Amino acid sequence: MLKYDKKGPTSFALGLTLAFEALEKASCLRLYLSPDLAEGETKSRLIAKAREKGIMVISNNNKVFASLSGKENVMAIAEFEKMEKALNPYEDHCLLVNPMNMGNLGTIMRSCLAFGVTDLALVEPCADPFDPKVIRSSMGAFFSLRLTRYKDFESYRAQFGDRALYPFMLQAKTHLGEVDFPRPSTLVFGNEAKGLDPSFLEVGTPLLIKISHSLDSLNLDNAASIGLYELSKQRG
């Protein structure tokens, strides 16, 4: 039975839309087609794209769909190689420190792409960015991002420490909207439960998202989306 293995070399894009994205943008090895996928233009396009790239097409394998998609009605699965992509040193970055929720991670990937930040750094421990659940929640944005994991923040800083860093923290004194982001900048967000360690108050320019007194804080994906949006407004 085929299952996703966190330590394995491949992952899976579940669903027709994600399969097309993977075939176009990832290093795919195999395309699985459900026996329930009707003949028609969509199926023909998938097969043609796979054959164009020399990718094996496997049809009518019920066991694959039962093990990978569970109860979901998935018609196509693309198996692709896990590969991290080096971040562009000249572009803005989004840096997530210890994000643990796969749904949040996928949503932030989508927000990154929506607001023009295509470089995403993750500090471990963190949710597995290659897990099919993350790929699915990103709605395919995963395939358009450069993504690198780091063992700790200092490893990232050693590589990109000469750029402007903006940790988002409740203890920050500077409000988002009061800064002009130089090129390139890195927006830094913390763990869903704990946020960033207080030591980040000494890193770059900590920023605060001003919210109503009715709430203590924002969810990570909401905070990241707001920060990325503000950055995008300055980039035009």
PDB file of C-alpha atoms in Angstrom, residues 11-147:
ATOM      1  CA  SER A  11       5.348  13.386  -2.016  1.00  0.00           C
ATOM      2  CA  PHE A  12       1.937  13.529  -3.661  1.00  0.00           C
ATOM      3  CA  ALA A  13      -0.319  16.195  -5.129  1.00  0.00           C
ATOM      4  CA  LEU A  14      -3.926  15.085  -4.682  1.00  0.00           C
ATOM      5  CA  GLY A  15      -6.615  16.213  -7.103  1.00  0.00           C
ATOM      6  CA  LEU A  16      -6.884  17.289 -10.724  1.00  0.00           C
ATOM      7  CA  THR A  17      -5.814  20.915 -10.237  1.00  0.00           C
ATOM      8  CA  LEU A  18      -2.815  20.037  -8.083  1.00  0.00           C
ATOM      9  CA  ALA A  19      -1.815  17.243 -10.442  1.00  0.00           C
ATOM     10  CA  PHE A  20      -1.671  19.734 -13.316  1.00  0.00           C
ATOM     11  CA  GLU A  21       0.406  22.123 -11.169  1.00  0.00           C
ATOM     12  CA  ALA A  22       2.820  19.354 -10.219  1.00  0.00           C
ATOM     13  CA  LEU A  23       3.194  18.154 -13.796  1.00  0.00           C
ATOM     14  CA  GLU A  24       3.966  21.694 -14.908  1.00  0.00           C
ATOM     15  CA  LYS A  25       6.252  22.889 -12.107  1.00  0.00           C
ATOM     16  CA  ALA A  26       7.649  19.930 -10.129  1.00  0.00           C
ATOM     17  CA  SER A  27       9.911  16.981 -10.869  1.00  0.00           C
ATOM     18  CA  CYS A  28       7.175  14.376 -11.271  1.00  0.00           C
ATOM     19  CA  LEU A  29       7.799  10.649 -11.385  1.00  0.00           C
ATOM     20  CA  ARG A  30       4.340   9.142 -11.776  1.00  0.00           C
ATOM     21  CA  LEU A  31       0.768  10.182 -12.506  1.00  0.00           C
ATOM     22  CA  TYR A  32      -2.006   8.033 -11.036  1.00  0.00           C
ATOM     23  CA  LEU A  33      -5.476   8.261 -12.572  1.00  0.00           C
ATOM     24  CA  SER A  34      -8.561   7.073 -10.729  1.00  0.00           C
ATOM     25  CA  PRO A  35     -10.691   4.381 -12.374  1.00  0.00           C
ATOM     26  CA  ASP A  36     -13.598   6.778 -11.747  1.00  0.00           C
ATOM     27  CA  LEU A  37     -12.064   9.564 -13.857  1.00  0.00           C
ATOM     28  CA  ALA A  38     -14.328   9.936 -16.869  1.00  0.00           C
ATOM     29  CA  GLU A  39     -13.007   9.985 -20.387  1.00  0.00           C
ATOM     30  CA  GLY A  40     -12.847  13.506 -21.715  1.00  0.00           C
ATOM     31  CA  GLU A  41     -10.735  16.616 -22.234  1.00  0.00           C
ATOM     32  CA  THR A  42      -9.382  16.773 -18.671  1.00  0.00           C
ATOM     33  CA  LYS A  43      -8.154  13.195 -18.682  1.00  0.00           C
ATOM     34  CA  SER A  44      -6.682  13.603 -22.164  1.00  0.00           C
ATOM     35  CA  ARG A  45      -4.837  16.778 -21.154  1.00  0.00           C
ATOM     36  CA  LEU A  46      -3.379  15.120 -18.068  1.00  0.00           C
ATOM     37  CA  ILE A  47      -2.126  12.139 -20.028  1.00  0.00           C
ATOM     38  CA  ALA A  48      -0.736  14.347 -22.795  1.00  0.00           C
ATOM     39  CA  LYS A  49       1.128  16.551 -20.307  1.00  0.00           C
ATOM     40  CA  ALA A  50       2.592  13.514 -18.544  1.00  0.00           C
ATOM     41  CA  ARG A  51       3.720  11.901 -21.780  1.00  0.00           C
ATOM     42  CA  GLU A  52       5.201  15.182 -22.988  1.00  0.00           C
ATOM     43  CA  LYS A  53       7.467  15.130 -19.930  1.00  0.00           C
ATOM     44  CA  GLY A  54       8.166  11.406 -20.006  1.00  0.00           C
ATOM     45  CA  ILE A  55       6.188  10.705 -16.830  1.00  0.00           C
ATOM     46  CA  MET A  56       4.714   7.269 -16.199  1.00  0.00           C
ATOM     47  CA  VAL A  57       0.896   7.138 -16.211  1.00  0.00           C
ATOM     48  CA  ILE A  58      -0.744   4.503 -14.005  1.00  0.00           C
ATOM     49  CA  SER A  59      -4.487   3.925 -14.336  1.00  0.00           C
ATOM     50  CA  ASN A  60      -7.070   1.876 -12.458  1.00  0.00           C
ATOM     51  CA  ASN A  61      -5.024   1.379  -9.279  1.00  0.00           C
ATOM     52  CA  ASN A  62      -7.707   1.517  -6.588  1.00  0.00           C
ATOM     53  CA  LYS A  63      -5.255   0.727  -3.781  1.00  0.00           C
ATOM     54  CA  VAL A  64      -3.256   3.903  -4.392  1.00  0.00           C
ATOM     55  CA  PHE A  65      -6.334   6.106  -4.118  1.00  0.00           C
ATOM     56  CA  ALA A  66      -7.655   4.266  -1.072  1.00  0.00           C
ATOM     57  CA  SER A  67      -4.385   4.704   0.822  1.00  0.00           C
ATOM     58  CA  LEU A  68      -3.585   8.298  -0.161  1.00  0.00           C
ATOM     59  CA  SER A  69      -6.921  10.066  -0.515  1.00  0.00           C
ATOM     60  CA  GLY A  70      -8.979   8.245   2.112  1.00  0.00           C
ATOM     61  CA  LYS A  71     -12.641   9.186   1.799  1.00  0.00           C
ATOM     62  CA  GLU A  72     -11.988  12.160  -0.466  1.00  0.00           C
ATOM     63  CA  ASN A  73     -13.142  11.934  -4.061  1.00  0.00           C
ATOM     64  CA  VAL A  74      -9.725  12.341  -5.706  1.00  0.00           C
ATOM     65  CA  MET A  75      -9.471  11.695  -9.446  1.00  0.00           C
ATOM     66  CA  ALA A  76      -5.722  12.166 -10.010  1.00  0.00           C
ATOM     67  CA  ILE A  77      -2.528  11.966  -7.960  1.00  0.00           C
ATOM     68  CA  ALA A  78       0.883  13.228  -9.073  1.00  0.00           C
ATOM     69  CA  GLU A  79       3.935  11.782  -7.321  1.00  0.00           C
ATOM     70  CA  PHE A  80       6.871  14.195  -7.298  1.00  0.00           C
ATOM     71  CA  GLU A  81      10.385  14.439  -5.880  1.00  0.00           C
ATOM     72  CA  LYS A  82      10.886  16.465  -2.720  1.00  0.00           C
ATOM     73  CA  MET A  83      13.317  19.263  -3.497  1.00  0.00           C
ATOM     74  CA  GLU A  84      14.004  22.408  -1.532  1.00  0.00           C
ATOM     75  CA  LYS A  85      14.817  25.446  -3.654  1.00  0.00           C
ATOM     76  CA  ALA A  86      17.463  27.993  -2.686  1.00  0.00           C
ATOM     77  CA  LEU A  87      16.048  31.367  -1.709  1.00  0.00           C
ATOM     78  CA  ASN A  88      16.728  34.367  -3.924  1.00  0.00           C
ATOM     79  CA  PRO A  89      19.029  36.737  -1.979  1.00  0.00           C
ATOM     80  CA  TYR A  90      17.701  39.750  -3.895  1.00  0.00           C
ATOM     81  CA  GLU A  91      13.999  39.188  -3.184  1.00  0.00           C
ATOM     82  CA  ASP A  92      11.787  39.668  -0.128  1.00  0.00           C
ATOM     83  CA  HIS A  93      11.371  36.640   2.145  1.00  0.00           C
ATOM     84  CA  CYS A  94       8.743  35.334   4.525  1.00  0.00           C
ATOM     85  CA  LEU A  95      10.340  33.487   7.455  1.00  0.00           C
ATOM     86  CA  LEU A  96       8.263  31.241   9.726  1.00  0.00           C
ATOM     87  CA  VAL A  97       9.829  30.143  13.009  1.00  0.00           C
ATOM     88  CA  ASN A  98       8.504  26.756  14.177  1.00  0.00           C
ATOM     89  CA  PRO A  99       5.116  26.741  12.398  1.00  0.00           C
ATOM     90  CA  MET A 100       3.478  23.469  13.437  1.00  0.00           C
ATOM     91  CA  ASN A 101       0.005  23.515  11.881  1.00  0.00           C
ATOM     92  CA  MET A 102      -0.122  22.112   8.353  1.00  0.00           C
ATOM     93  CA  GLY A 103      -3.260  24.030   7.439  1.00  0.00           C
ATOM     94  CA  ASN A 104      -1.700  27.321   8.529  1.00  0.00           C
ATOM     95  CA  LEU A 105       1.455  26.572   6.581  1.00  0.00           C
ATOM     96  CA  GLY A 106      -0.468  25.863   3.390  1.00  0.00           C
ATOM     97  CA  THR A 107      -2.576  28.991   3.805  1.00  0.00           C
ATOM     98  CA  ILE A 108       0.524  31.141   4.313  1.00  0.00           C
ATOM     99  CA  MET A 109       2.058  29.654   1.176  1.00  0.00           C
ATOM    100  CA  ARG A 110      -1.015  30.834  -0.698  1.00  0.00           C
ATOM    101  CA  SER A 111      -0.788  34.294   0.862  1.00  0.00           C
ATOM    102  CA  CYS A 112       2.900  34.523  -0.061  1.00  0.00           C
ATOM    103  CA  LEU A 113       2.091  33.868  -3.697  1.00  0.00           C
ATOM    104  CA  ALA A 114      -0.927  36.186  -3.650  1.00  0.00           C
ATOM    105  CA  PHE A 115       1.168  39.111  -2.405  1.00  0.00           C
ATOM    106  CA  GLY A 116       4.241  38.507  -4.536  1.00  0.00           C
ATOM    107  CA  VAL A 117       6.629  36.967  -1.990  1.00  0.00           C
ATOM    108  CA  THR A 118       7.859  33.755  -3.585  1.00  0.00           C
ATOM    109  CA  ASP A 119      10.654  32.942  -1.113  1.00  0.00           C
ATOM    110  CA  LEU A 120       9.619  31.084   2.053  1.00  0.00           C
ATOM    111  CA  ALA A 121      12.023  30.078   4.835  1.00  0.00           C
ATOM    112  CA  LEU A 122      11.086  27.687   7.650  1.00  0.00           C
ATOM    113  CA  VAL A 123      12.934  27.273  10.943  1.00  0.00           C
ATOM    114  CA  GLU A 124      12.745  23.765  12.383  1.00  0.00           C
ATOM    115  CA  PRO A 125      11.095  22.101  14.146  1.00  0.00           C
ATOM    116  CA  CYS A 126       8.158  22.804  11.876  1.00  0.00           C
ATOM    117  CA  ALA A 127       5.314  21.175  10.002  1.00  0.00           C
ATOM    118  CA  ASP A 128       6.471  19.112   7.040  1.00  0.00           C
ATOM    119  CA  PRO A 129       6.075  21.425   4.014  1.00  0.00           C
ATOM    120  CA  PHE A 130       5.973  18.420   1.671  1.00  0.00           C
ATOM    121  CA  ASP A 131       3.080  16.681   3.409  1.00  0.00           C
ATOM    122  CA  PRO A 132       0.170  16.243   0.959  1.00  0.00           C
ATOM    123  CA  LYS A 133      -2.088  18.040   3.459  1.00  0.00           C
ATOM    124  CA  VAL A 134       0.110  21.135   3.196  1.00  0.00           C
ATOM    125  CA  ILE A 135       0.220  20.893  -0.601  1.00  0.00           C
ATOM    126  CA  ARG A 136      -3.569  20.617  -0.651  1.00  0.00           C
ATOM    127  CA  SER A 137      -4.176  23.532   1.722  1.00  0.00           C
ATOM    128  CA  SER A 138      -1.823  25.718  -0.332  1.00  0.00           C
ATOM    129  CA  MET A 139      -4.120  25.095  -3.323  1.00  0.00           C
ATOM    130  CA  GLY A 140      -1.052  24.624  -5.498  1.00  0.00           C
ATOM    131  CA  ALA A 141       0.864  27.728  -4.358  1.00  0.00           C
ATOM    132  CA  PHE A 142       3.548  25.385  -2.994  1.00  0.00           C
ATOM    133  CA  PHE A 143       4.742  24.676  -6.527  1.00  0.00           C
ATOM    134  CA  SER A 144       5.400  28.369  -7.269  1.00  0.00           C
ATOM    135  CA  LEU A 145       7.547  29.083  -4.206  1.00  0.00           C
ATOM    136  CA  ARG A 146      11.225  28.754  -3.411  1.00  0.00           C
ATOM    137  CA  LEU A 147      11.380  27.012  -0.033  1.00  0.00           C
TER     138      LEU A 147
END
